[in-house]
């Protein structure tokens, strides 16, 4: 039984909605060909502003597939003269358009496969759901103060590598400080603040701190706590979230990295949740 409220946000659809609005506006004003060309420019812009920037911020190489998908889609739309070129796609003319279309199909199918495998999905919602599975409704008062949640017996560089692994797989974003790393679970739809806000305040979010001497502590933001359907036992919830990261760290150190994703996939969350 899910502990989190249903996700009804449309933040992830905003770029697509904006693109379609611009496309139909140009379509009405200037016709089909200019509309497709403008949409092509938008796709190339998204490839750099979203796909490549997401890769830069997370080091998730699967984002490069989205870059090439959007670049080839943009190139195809820029080369397209509608409706003249529709017939030429079936003939031997206009080879550049056919090559662009071929690459577009290739990267579109590859991206669909990667998306189905949830390689481009921020897993913060699964993390918070897993943390709450065994936590019952309680009367403890919510507090902003971090709570101790256990100990990890690993070296500083192992802890840093573990944080980088979680970031690359979009499980948690990792922020390194002088004496610790902070792991911040980010839910789908909330990634835009992390990606584009220059003064992103990760300390105000839910985080799991792992000191380089092994001490683990947890801070849960009020927003994330209120995202649960019921008022869960707060101390138990913090401890559970910390123990979940300790378990993930043990999986990582043993070389069982796949078990981390297995646990997250067991929640069976939707692709866009």
mmCIF file of N, CA, C and O in Angstrom, residues 55-145:
data_model
loop_
_atom_site.group_PDB
_atom_site.id
_atom_site.type_symbol
_atom_site.label_atom_id
_atom_site.label_comp_id
_atom_site.label_asym_id
_atom_site.label_seq_id
_atom_site.Cartn_x
_atom_site.Cartn_y
_atom_site.Cartn_z
ATOM 1 N N UNK A 55 23.124 15.841 -18.507
ATOM 2 C CA UNK A 55 24.305 14.972 -18.479
ATOM 3 C C UNK A 55 25.438 15.620 -17.681
ATOM 4 O O UNK A 55 26.095 14.972 -16.862
ATOM 5 N N UNK A 56 25.651 16.909 -17.899
ATOM 6 C CA UNK A 56 26.709 17.629 -17.193
ATOM 7 C C UNK A 56 26.470 17.640 -15.684
ATOM 8 O O UNK A 56 27.407 17.457 -14.896
ATOM 9 N N UNK A 57 25.214 17.818 -15.274
ATOM 10 C CA UNK A 57 24.906 17.930 -13.850
ATOM 11 C C UNK A 57 24.870 16.583 -13.142
ATOM 12 O O UNK A 57 25.153 16.505 -11.938
ATOM 13 N N UNK A 58 24.541 15.511 -13.852
ATOM 14 C CA UNK A 58 24.364 14.215 -13.199
ATOM 15 C C UNK A 58 25.412 13.177 -13.589
ATOM 16 O O UNK A 58 25.547 12.170 -12.901
ATOM 17 N N UNK A 59 26.091 13.401 -14.705
ATOM 18 C CA UNK A 59 27.041 12.426 -15.247
ATOM 19 C C UNK A 59 26.347 11.127 -15.663
ATOM 20 O O UNK A 59 26.975 10.068 -15.731
ATOM 21 N N UNK A 60 25.058 11.220 -15.941
ATOM 22 C CA UNK A 60 24.303 10.085 -16.429
ATOM 23 C C UNK A 60 24.438 10.042 -17.959
ATOM 24 O O UNK A 60 23.862 10.864 -18.672
ATOM 25 N N UNK A 61 25.177 9.056 -18.459
ATOM 26 C CA UNK A 61 25.491 9.010 -19.887
ATOM 27 C C UNK A 61 24.261 8.734 -20.750
ATOM 28 O O UNK A 61 24.292 9.005 -21.954
ATOM 29 N N UNK A 62 23.204 8.226 -20.164
ATOM 30 C CA UNK A 62 21.996 7.981 -20.956
ATOM 31 C C UNK A 62 21.387 9.273 -21.469
ATOM 32 O O UNK A 62 20.638 9.258 -22.455
ATOM 33 N N UNK A 63 21.687 10.384 -20.814
ATOM 34 C CA UNK A 63 21.175 11.665 -21.310
ATOM 35 C C UNK A 63 21.761 12.023 -22.665
ATOM 36 O O UNK A 63 21.162 12.805 -23.410
ATOM 37 N N UNK A 64 22.917 11.480 -22.992
ATOM 38 C CA UNK A 64 23.488 11.746 -24.316
ATOM 39 C C UNK A 64 22.612 11.156 -25.420
ATOM 40 O O UNK A 64 22.594 11.666 -26.544
ATOM 41 N N UNK A 65 21.895 10.085 -25.092
ATOM 42 C CA UNK A 65 20.969 9.520 -26.075
ATOM 43 C C UNK A 65 19.857 10.523 -26.364
ATOM 44 O O UNK A 65 19.452 10.717 -27.520
ATOM 45 N N UNK A 66 19.361 11.196 -25.309
ATOM 46 C CA UNK A 66 18.324 12.206 -25.532
ATOM 47 C C UNK A 66 18.878 13.373 -26.346
ATOM 48 O O UNK A 66 18.150 13.968 -27.145
ATOM 49 N N UNK A 67 20.168 13.690 -26.138
ATOM 50 C CA UNK A 67 20.789 14.765 -26.913
ATOM 51 C C UNK A 67 20.757 14.426 -28.398
ATOM 52 O O UNK A 67 20.307 15.229 -29.234
ATOM 53 N N UNK A 68 21.234 13.223 -28.756
ATOM 54 C CA UNK A 68 21.272 12.831 -30.168
ATOM 55 C C UNK A 68 19.864 12.656 -30.744
ATOM 56 O O UNK A 68 19.627 12.951 -31.920
ATOM 57 N N UNK A 69 18.939 12.167 -29.918
ATOM 58 C CA UNK A 69 17.544 12.042 -30.372
ATOM 59 C C UNK A 69 16.989 13.410 -30.751
ATOM 60 O O UNK A 69 16.411 13.589 -31.835
ATOM 61 N N UNK A 70 17.159 14.400 -29.872
ATOM 62 C CA UNK A 70 16.603 15.724 -30.152
ATOM 63 C C UNK A 70 17.353 16.432 -31.274
ATOM 64 O O UNK A 70 16.759 17.175 -32.060
ATOM 65 N N UNK A 71 18.666 16.207 -31.363
ATOM 66 C CA UNK A 71 19.426 16.817 -32.459
ATOM 67 C C UNK A 71 18.989 16.263 -33.811
ATOM 68 O O UNK A 71 18.809 17.016 -34.778
ATOM 69 N N UNK A 72 18.823 14.947 -33.915
ATOM 70 C CA UNK A 72 18.407 14.354 -35.192
ATOM 71 C C UNK A 72 16.966 14.727 -35.527
ATOM 72 O O UNK A 72 16.636 14.956 -36.695
ATOM 73 N N UNK A 73 16.112 14.815 -34.499
ATOM 74 C CA UNK A 73 14.743 15.257 -34.738
ATOM 75 C C UNK A 73 14.737 16.702 -35.227
ATOM 76 O O UNK A 73 14.033 17.042 -36.190
ATOM 77 N N UNK A 74 15.540 17.549 -34.577
ATOM 78 C CA UNK A 74 15.625 18.944 -34.998
ATOM 79 C C UNK A 74 16.160 19.088 -36.402
ATOM 80 O O UNK A 74 15.651 19.897 -37.200
ATOM 81 N N UNK A 75 17.192 18.301 -36.752
ATOM 82 C CA UNK A 75 17.761 18.358 -38.094
ATOM 83 C C UNK A 75 16.728 17.928 -39.142
ATOM 84 O O UNK A 75 16.610 18.551 -40.208
ATOM 85 N N UNK A 76 15.983 16.868 -38.839
ATOM 86 C CA UNK A 76 14.951 16.413 -39.768
ATOM 87 C C UNK A 76 13.901 17.498 -40.004
ATOM 88 O O UNK A 76 13.515 17.776 -41.147
ATOM 89 N N UNK A 77 13.458 18.139 -38.926
ATOM 90 C CA UNK A 77 12.422 19.169 -39.057
ATOM 91 C C UNK A 77 12.941 20.401 -39.804
ATOM 92 O O UNK A 77 12.192 21.032 -40.566
ATOM 93 N N UNK A 78 14.218 20.728 -39.601
ATOM 94 C CA UNK A 78 14.794 21.872 -40.318
ATOM 95 C C UNK A 78 14.941 21.603 -41.817
ATOM 96 O O UNK A 78 14.864 22.517 -42.636
ATOM 97 N N UNK A 79 15.177 20.344 -42.164
ATOM 98 C CA UNK A 79 15.332 19.977 -43.575
ATOM 99 C C UNK A 79 13.997 19.772 -44.277
ATOM 100 O O UNK A 79 13.933 19.725 -45.509
ATOM 101 N N UNK A 80 12.924 19.653 -43.490
ATOM 102 C CA UNK A 80 11.628 19.305 -44.051
ATOM 103 C C UNK A 80 10.913 20.525 -44.626
ATOM 104 O O UNK A 80 10.794 21.555 -43.975
ATOM 105 N N UNK A 81 10.465 20.400 -45.858
ATOM 106 C CA UNK A 81 9.578 21.378 -46.482
ATOM 107 C C UNK A 81 8.227 20.697 -46.691
ATOM 108 O O UNK A 81 8.107 19.772 -47.511
ATOM 109 N N UNK A 82 7.243 21.127 -45.937
ATOM 110 C CA UNK A 82 5.940 20.446 -45.938
ATOM 111 C C UNK A 82 4.975 21.170 -46.886
ATOM 112 O O UNK A 82 4.904 22.406 -46.875
ATOM 113 N N UNK A 83 4.220 20.450 -47.724
ATOM 114 C CA UNK A 83 4.140 18.978 -47.834
ATOM 115 C C UNK A 83 4.987 18.399 -48.952
ATOM 116 O O UNK A 83 4.899 17.209 -49.246
ATOM 117 N N UNK A 84 5.824 19.241 -49.600
ATOM 118 C CA UNK A 84 6.566 18.782 -50.766
ATOM 119 C C UNK A 84 7.432 17.560 -50.477
ATOM 120 O O UNK A 84 7.525 16.624 -51.282
ATOM 121 N N UNK A 85 8.095 17.553 -49.310
ATOM 122 C CA UNK A 85 9.061 16.495 -49.006
ATOM 123 C C UNK A 85 8.420 15.202 -48.537
ATOM 124 O O UNK A 85 9.111 14.194 -48.380
ATOM 125 N N UNK A 86 7.133 15.199 -48.264
ATOM 126 C CA UNK A 86 6.490 13.969 -47.815
ATOM 127 C C UNK A 86 6.565 12.904 -48.901
ATOM 128 O O UNK A 86 6.888 11.741 -48.655
ATOM 129 N N UNK A 87 6.310 13.298 -50.128
ATOM 130 C CA UNK A 87 6.411 12.354 -51.241
ATOM 131 C C UNK A 87 7.837 11.952 -51.529
ATOM 132 O O UNK A 87 8.105 10.811 -51.922
ATOM 133 N N UNK A 88 8.792 12.873 -51.336
ATOM 134 C CA UNK A 88 10.194 12.566 -51.654
ATOM 135 C C UNK A 88 10.785 11.540 -50.713
ATOM 136 O O UNK A 88 11.791 10.907 -51.022
ATOM 137 N N UNK A 89 10.161 11.336 -49.559
ATOM 138 C CA UNK A 89 10.669 10.328 -48.617
ATOM 139 C C UNK A 89 10.525 8.926 -49.192
ATOM 140 O O UNK A 89 11.229 8.005 -48.781
ATOM 141 N N UNK A 90 9.615 8.771 -50.148
ATOM 142 C CA UNK A 90 9.412 7.455 -50.767
ATOM 143 C C UNK A 90 10.208 7.297 -52.057
ATOM 144 O O UNK A 90 10.205 6.228 -52.656
ATOM 145 N N UNK A 91 10.883 8.365 -52.483
ATOM 146 C CA UNK A 91 11.648 8.305 -53.726
ATOM 147 C C UNK A 91 13.144 8.379 -53.415
ATOM 148 O O UNK A 91 13.556 8.313 -52.268
ATOM 149 N N UNK A 92 13.947 8.532 -54.450
ATOM 150 C CA UNK A 92 15.397 8.582 -54.268
ATOM 151 C C UNK A 92 15.904 10.014 -54.092
ATOM 152 O O UNK A 92 17.111 10.238 -53.989
ATOM 153 N N UNK A 93 15.017 10.964 -54.088
ATOM 154 C CA UNK A 93 15.436 12.355 -53.940
ATOM 155 C C UNK A 93 15.596 12.711 -52.463
ATOM 156 O O UNK A 93 15.158 11.985 -51.570
ATOM 157 N N UNK A 94 16.250 13.854 -52.215
ATOM 158 C CA UNK A 94 16.436 14.398 -50.868
ATOM 159 C C UNK A 94 17.086 13.389 -49.914
ATOM 160 O O UNK A 94 16.499 13.011 -48.888
ATOM 161 N N UNK A 95 18.307 12.929 -50.200
ATOM 162 C CA UNK A 95 18.956 11.923 -49.336
ATOM 163 C C UNK A 95 19.259 12.452 -47.937
ATOM 164 O O UNK A 95 19.265 11.684 -46.973
ATOM 165 N N UNK A 96 19.533 13.767 -47.799
ATOM 166 C CA UNK A 96 19.846 14.312 -46.472
ATOM 167 C C UNK A 96 18.665 14.138 -45.520
ATOM 168 O O UNK A 96 18.838 13.789 -44.342
ATOM 169 N N UNK A 97 17.462 14.366 -46.038
ATOM 170 C CA UNK A 97 16.262 14.215 -45.214
ATOM 171 C C UNK A 97 16.083 12.764 -44.779
ATOM 172 O O UNK A 97 15.722 12.487 -43.633
ATOM 173 N N UNK A 98 16.363 11.834 -45.689
ATOM 174 C CA UNK A 98 16.218 10.416 -45.360
ATOM 175 C C UNK A 98 17.244 9.969 -44.331
ATOM 176 O O UNK A 98 16.937 9.179 -43.424
ATOM 177 N N UNK A 99 18.466 10.481 -44.446
ATOM 178 C CA UNK A 99 19.506 10.132 -43.473
ATOM 179 C C UNK A 99 19.132 10.655 -42.087
ATOM 180 O O UNK A 99 19.260 9.948 -41.078
ATOM 181 N N UNK A 100 18.651 11.909 -42.044
ATOM 182 C CA UNK A 100 18.224 12.486 -40.769
ATOM 183 C C UNK A 100 17.087 11.681 -40.160
ATOM 184 O O UNK A 100 17.058 11.426 -38.946
ATOM 185 N N UNK A 101 16.142 11.242 -41.000
ATOM 186 C CA UNK A 101 15.012 10.452 -40.517
ATOM 187 C C UNK A 101 15.472 9.096 -39.998
ATOM 188 O O UNK A 101 14.979 8.604 -38.974
ATOM 189 N N UNK A 102 16.446 8.496 -40.680
ATOM 190 C CA UNK A 102 16.973 7.198 -40.263
ATOM 191 C C UNK A 102 17.612 7.295 -38.879
ATOM 192 O O UNK A 102 17.351 6.471 -37.992
ATOM 193 N N UNK A 103 18.457 8.314 -38.688
ATOM 194 C CA UNK A 103 19.089 8.494 -37.388
ATOM 195 C C UNK A 103 18.050 8.829 -36.310
ATOM 196 O O UNK A 103 18.180 8.399 -35.156
ATOM 197 N N UNK A 104 17.033 9.592 -36.698
ATOM 198 C CA UNK A 104 15.980 9.913 -35.741
ATOM 199 C C UNK A 104 15.287 8.644 -35.257
ATOM 200 O O UNK A 104 15.048 8.467 -34.058
ATOM 201 N N UNK A 105 14.942 7.741 -36.188
ATOM 202 C CA UNK A 105 14.307 6.483 -35.802
ATOM 203 C C UNK A 105 15.211 5.670 -34.882
ATOM 204 O O UNK A 105 14.755 5.101 -33.881
ATOM 205 N N UNK A 106 16.490 5.623 -35.218
ATOM 206 C CA UNK A 106 17.437 4.844 -34.420
ATOM 207 C C UNK A 106 17.482 5.349 -32.980
ATOM 208 O O UNK A 106 17.334 4.571 -32.017
ATOM 209 N N UNK A 107 17.677 6.660 -32.816
ATOM 210 C CA UNK A 107 17.787 7.206 -31.464
ATOM 211 C C UNK A 107 16.435 7.231 -30.756
ATOM 212 O O UNK A 107 16.382 7.133 -29.527
ATOM 213 N N UNK A 108 15.334 7.345 -31.511
ATOM 214 C CA UNK A 108 14.008 7.321 -30.882
ATOM 215 C C UNK A 108 13.734 5.955 -30.266
ATOM 216 O O UNK A 108 13.258 5.864 -29.121
ATOM 217 N N UNK A 109 14.041 4.874 -30.998
ATOM 218 C CA UNK A 109 13.837 3.534 -30.449
ATOM 219 C C UNK A 109 14.779 3.274 -29.268
ATOM 220 O O UNK A 109 14.380 2.663 -28.273
ATOM 221 N N UNK A 110 16.025 3.742 -29.378
ATOM 222 C CA UNK A 110 16.989 3.563 -28.296
ATOM 223 C C UNK A 110 16.516 4.323 -27.052
ATOM 224 O O UNK A 110 16.566 3.797 -25.931
ATOM 225 N N UNK A 111 16.043 5.540 -27.235
ATOM 226 C CA UNK A 111 15.584 6.324 -26.098
ATOM 227 C C UNK A 111 14.332 5.712 -25.476
ATOM 228 O O UNK A 111 14.159 5.735 -24.258
ATOM 229 N N UNK A 112 13.444 5.161 -26.308
ATOM 230 C CA UNK A 112 12.254 4.507 -25.776
ATOM 231 C C UNK A 112 12.638 3.311 -24.906
ATOM 232 O O UNK A 112 12.051 3.094 -23.827
ATOM 233 N N UNK A 113 13.644 2.562 -25.351
ATOM 234 C CA UNK A 113 14.116 1.418 -24.563
ATOM 235 C C UNK A 113 14.731 1.876 -23.248
ATOM 236 O O UNK A 113 14.446 1.320 -22.175
ATOM 237 N N UNK A 114 15.564 2.914 -23.315
ATOM 238 C CA UNK A 114 16.206 3.452 -22.110
ATOM 239 C C UNK A 114 15.156 4.008 -21.149
ATOM 240 O O UNK A 114 15.232 3.825 -19.932
ATOM 241 N N UNK A 115 14.151 4.698 -21.711
ATOM 242 C CA UNK A 115 13.078 5.219 -20.871
ATOM 243 C C UNK A 115 12.290 4.114 -20.196
ATOM 244 O O UNK A 115 11.945 4.208 -19.015
ATOM 245 N N UNK A 116 12.024 3.033 -20.951
ATOM 246 C CA UNK A 116 11.310 1.888 -20.384
ATOM 247 C C UNK A 116 12.088 1.251 -19.236
ATOM 248 O O UNK A 116 11.511 0.807 -18.238
ATOM 249 N N UNK A 117 13.411 1.250 -19.347
ATOM 250 C CA UNK A 117 14.266 0.700 -18.281
ATOM 251 C C UNK A 117 14.463 1.686 -17.130
ATOM 252 O O UNK A 117 15.172 1.393 -16.178
ATOM 253 N N UNK A 118 13.838 2.864 -17.209
ATOM 254 C CA UNK A 118 13.874 3.887 -16.154
ATOM 255 C C UNK A 118 15.278 4.432 -15.911
ATOM 256 O O UNK A 118 15.606 4.846 -14.803
ATOM 257 N N UNK A 119 16.100 4.466 -16.963
ATOM 258 C CA UNK A 119 17.453 4.974 -16.818
ATOM 259 C C UNK A 119 17.494 6.507 -16.767
ATOM 260 O O UNK A 119 18.516 7.074 -16.370
ATOM 261 N N UNK A 120 16.405 7.152 -17.171
ATOM 262 C CA UNK A 120 16.353 8.611 -17.167
ATOM 263 C C UNK A 120 15.359 9.131 -16.134
ATOM 264 O O UNK A 120 14.942 10.274 -16.197
ATOM 265 N N UNK A 121 15.010 8.301 -15.177
ATOM 266 C CA UNK A 121 13.996 8.648 -14.182
ATOM 267 C C UNK A 121 14.658 8.999 -12.851
ATOM 268 O O UNK A 121 15.439 8.210 -12.318
ATOM 269 N N UNK A 122 14.319 10.161 -12.316
ATOM 270 C CA UNK A 122 14.769 10.513 -10.974
ATOM 271 C C UNK A 122 14.009 9.642 -9.977
ATOM 272 O O UNK A 122 12.781 9.565 -10.009
ATOM 273 N N UNK A 123 14.744 8.996 -9.053
ATOM 274 C CA UNK A 123 14.152 7.952 -8.227
ATOM 275 C C UNK A 123 13.807 8.396 -6.805
ATOM 276 O O UNK A 123 13.605 7.556 -5.919
ATOM 277 N N UNK A 124 13.715 9.710 -6.598
ATOM 278 C CA UNK A 124 13.432 10.203 -5.252
ATOM 279 C C UNK A 124 12.114 9.706 -4.690
ATOM 280 O O UNK A 124 11.995 9.449 -3.487
ATOM 281 N N UNK A 125 11.120 9.560 -5.549
ATOM 282 C CA UNK A 125 9.815 9.095 -5.072
ATOM 283 C C UNK A 125 9.896 7.661 -4.574
ATOM 284 O O UNK A 125 9.306 7.316 -3.546
ATOM 285 N N UNK A 126 10.637 6.821 -5.276
ATOM 286 C CA UNK A 126 10.830 5.440 -4.826
ATOM 287 C C UNK A 126 11.601 5.390 -3.510
ATOM 288 O O UNK A 126 11.291 4.583 -2.632
ATOM 289 N N UNK A 127 12.620 6.250 -3.384
ATOM 290 C CA UNK A 127 13.404 6.292 -2.147
ATOM 291 C C UNK A 127 12.509 6.623 -0.956
ATOM 292 O O UNK A 127 12.541 5.943 0.084
ATOM 293 N N UNK A 128 11.683 7.662 -1.100
ATOM 294 C CA UNK A 128 10.826 8.073 0.008
ATOM 295 C C UNK A 128 9.736 7.033 0.288
ATOM 296 O O UNK A 128 9.319 6.855 1.443
ATOM 297 N N UNK A 129 9.289 6.345 -0.745
ATOM 298 C CA UNK A 129 8.287 5.290 -0.546
ATOM 299 C C UNK A 129 8.903 4.105 0.186
ATOM 300 O O UNK A 129 8.295 3.554 1.134
ATOM 301 N N UNK A 130 10.097 3.692 -0.219
ATOM 302 C CA UNK A 130 10.771 2.586 0.456
ATOM 303 C C UNK A 130 11.043 2.910 1.919
ATOM 304 O O UNK A 130 10.896 2.044 2.790
ATOM 305 N N UNK A 131 11.445 4.144 2.181
ATOM 306 C CA UNK A 131 11.753 4.541 3.557
ATOM 307 C C UNK A 131 10.519 4.436 4.445
ATOM 308 O O UNK A 131 10.643 4.192 5.658
ATOM 309 N N UNK A 132 9.333 4.603 3.876
ATOM 310 C CA UNK A 132 8.109 4.654 4.682
ATOM 311 C C UNK A 132 7.366 3.332 4.761
ATOM 312 O O UNK A 132 6.370 3.228 5.487
ATOM 313 N N UNK A 133 7.832 2.308 4.052
ATOM 314 C CA UNK A 133 7.056 1.073 3.952
ATOM 315 C C UNK A 133 6.721 0.464 5.311
ATOM 316 O O UNK A 133 5.611 -0.007 5.531
ATOM 317 N N UNK A 134 7.673 0.427 6.220
ATOM 318 C CA UNK A 134 7.452 -0.213 7.524
ATOM 319 C C UNK A 134 7.182 0.796 8.630
ATOM 320 O O UNK A 134 7.232 0.458 9.814
ATOM 321 N N UNK A 135 6.904 2.043 8.275
ATOM 322 C CA UNK A 135 6.680 3.086 9.265
ATOM 323 C C UNK A 135 5.185 3.278 9.460
ATOM 324 O O UNK A 135 4.444 3.469 8.489
ATOM 325 N N UNK A 136 4.751 3.233 10.709
ATOM 326 C CA UNK A 136 3.332 3.381 11.022
ATOM 327 C C UNK A 136 3.013 4.836 11.364
ATOM 328 O O UNK A 136 3.891 5.663 11.571
ATOM 329 N N UNK A 137 1.716 5.116 11.423
ATOM 330 C CA UNK A 137 1.260 6.441 11.852
ATOM 331 C C UNK A 137 1.692 6.663 13.294
ATOM 332 O O UNK A 137 1.602 5.761 14.135
ATOM 333 N N UNK A 138 2.216 7.857 13.580
ATOM 334 C CA UNK A 138 2.711 8.151 14.922
ATOM 335 C C UNK A 138 2.354 9.546 15.366
ATOM 336 O O UNK A 138 1.796 10.350 14.603
ATOM 337 N N UNK A 139 2.708 9.833 16.597
ATOM 338 C CA UNK A 139 2.348 11.132 17.181
ATOM 339 C C UNK A 139 3.553 12.054 17.339
ATOM 340 O O UNK A 139 3.400 13.172 17.827
ATOM 341 N N UNK A 140 4.765 11.596 16.941
ATOM 342 C CA UNK A 140 5.934 12.455 17.099
ATOM 343 C C UNK A 140 5.780 13.715 16.258
ATOM 344 O O UNK A 140 5.304 13.682 15.131
ATOM 345 N N UNK A 141 6.204 14.822 16.807
ATOM 346 C CA UNK A 141 6.100 16.105 16.134
ATOM 347 C C UNK A 141 7.200 16.238 15.092
ATOM 348 O O UNK A 141 8.355 15.892 15.349
ATOM 349 N N UNK A 142 6.835 16.751 13.925
ATOM 350 C CA UNK A 142 7.830 17.016 12.890
ATOM 351 C C UNK A 142 8.818 18.064 13.377
ATOM 352 O O UNK A 142 8.449 19.031 14.053
ATOM 353 N N UNK A 143 10.079 17.884 13.028
ATOM 354 C CA UNK A 143 11.113 18.851 13.375
ATOM 355 C C UNK A 143 12.104 18.973 12.238
ATOM 356 O O UNK A 143 12.355 17.995 11.516
ATOM 357 N N UNK A 144 12.659 20.165 12.074
ATOM 358 C CA UNK A 144 13.659 20.405 11.035
ATOM 359 C C UNK A 144 15.027 19.866 11.428
ATOM 360 O O UNK A 144 15.923 19.776 10.591
ATOM 361 N N UNK A 145 15.196 19.533 12.684
ATOM 362 C CA UNK A 145 16.519 19.088 13.144
ATOM 363 C C UNK A 145 16.882 17.729 12.558
ATOM 364 O O UNK A 145 16.047 16.820 12.526
#
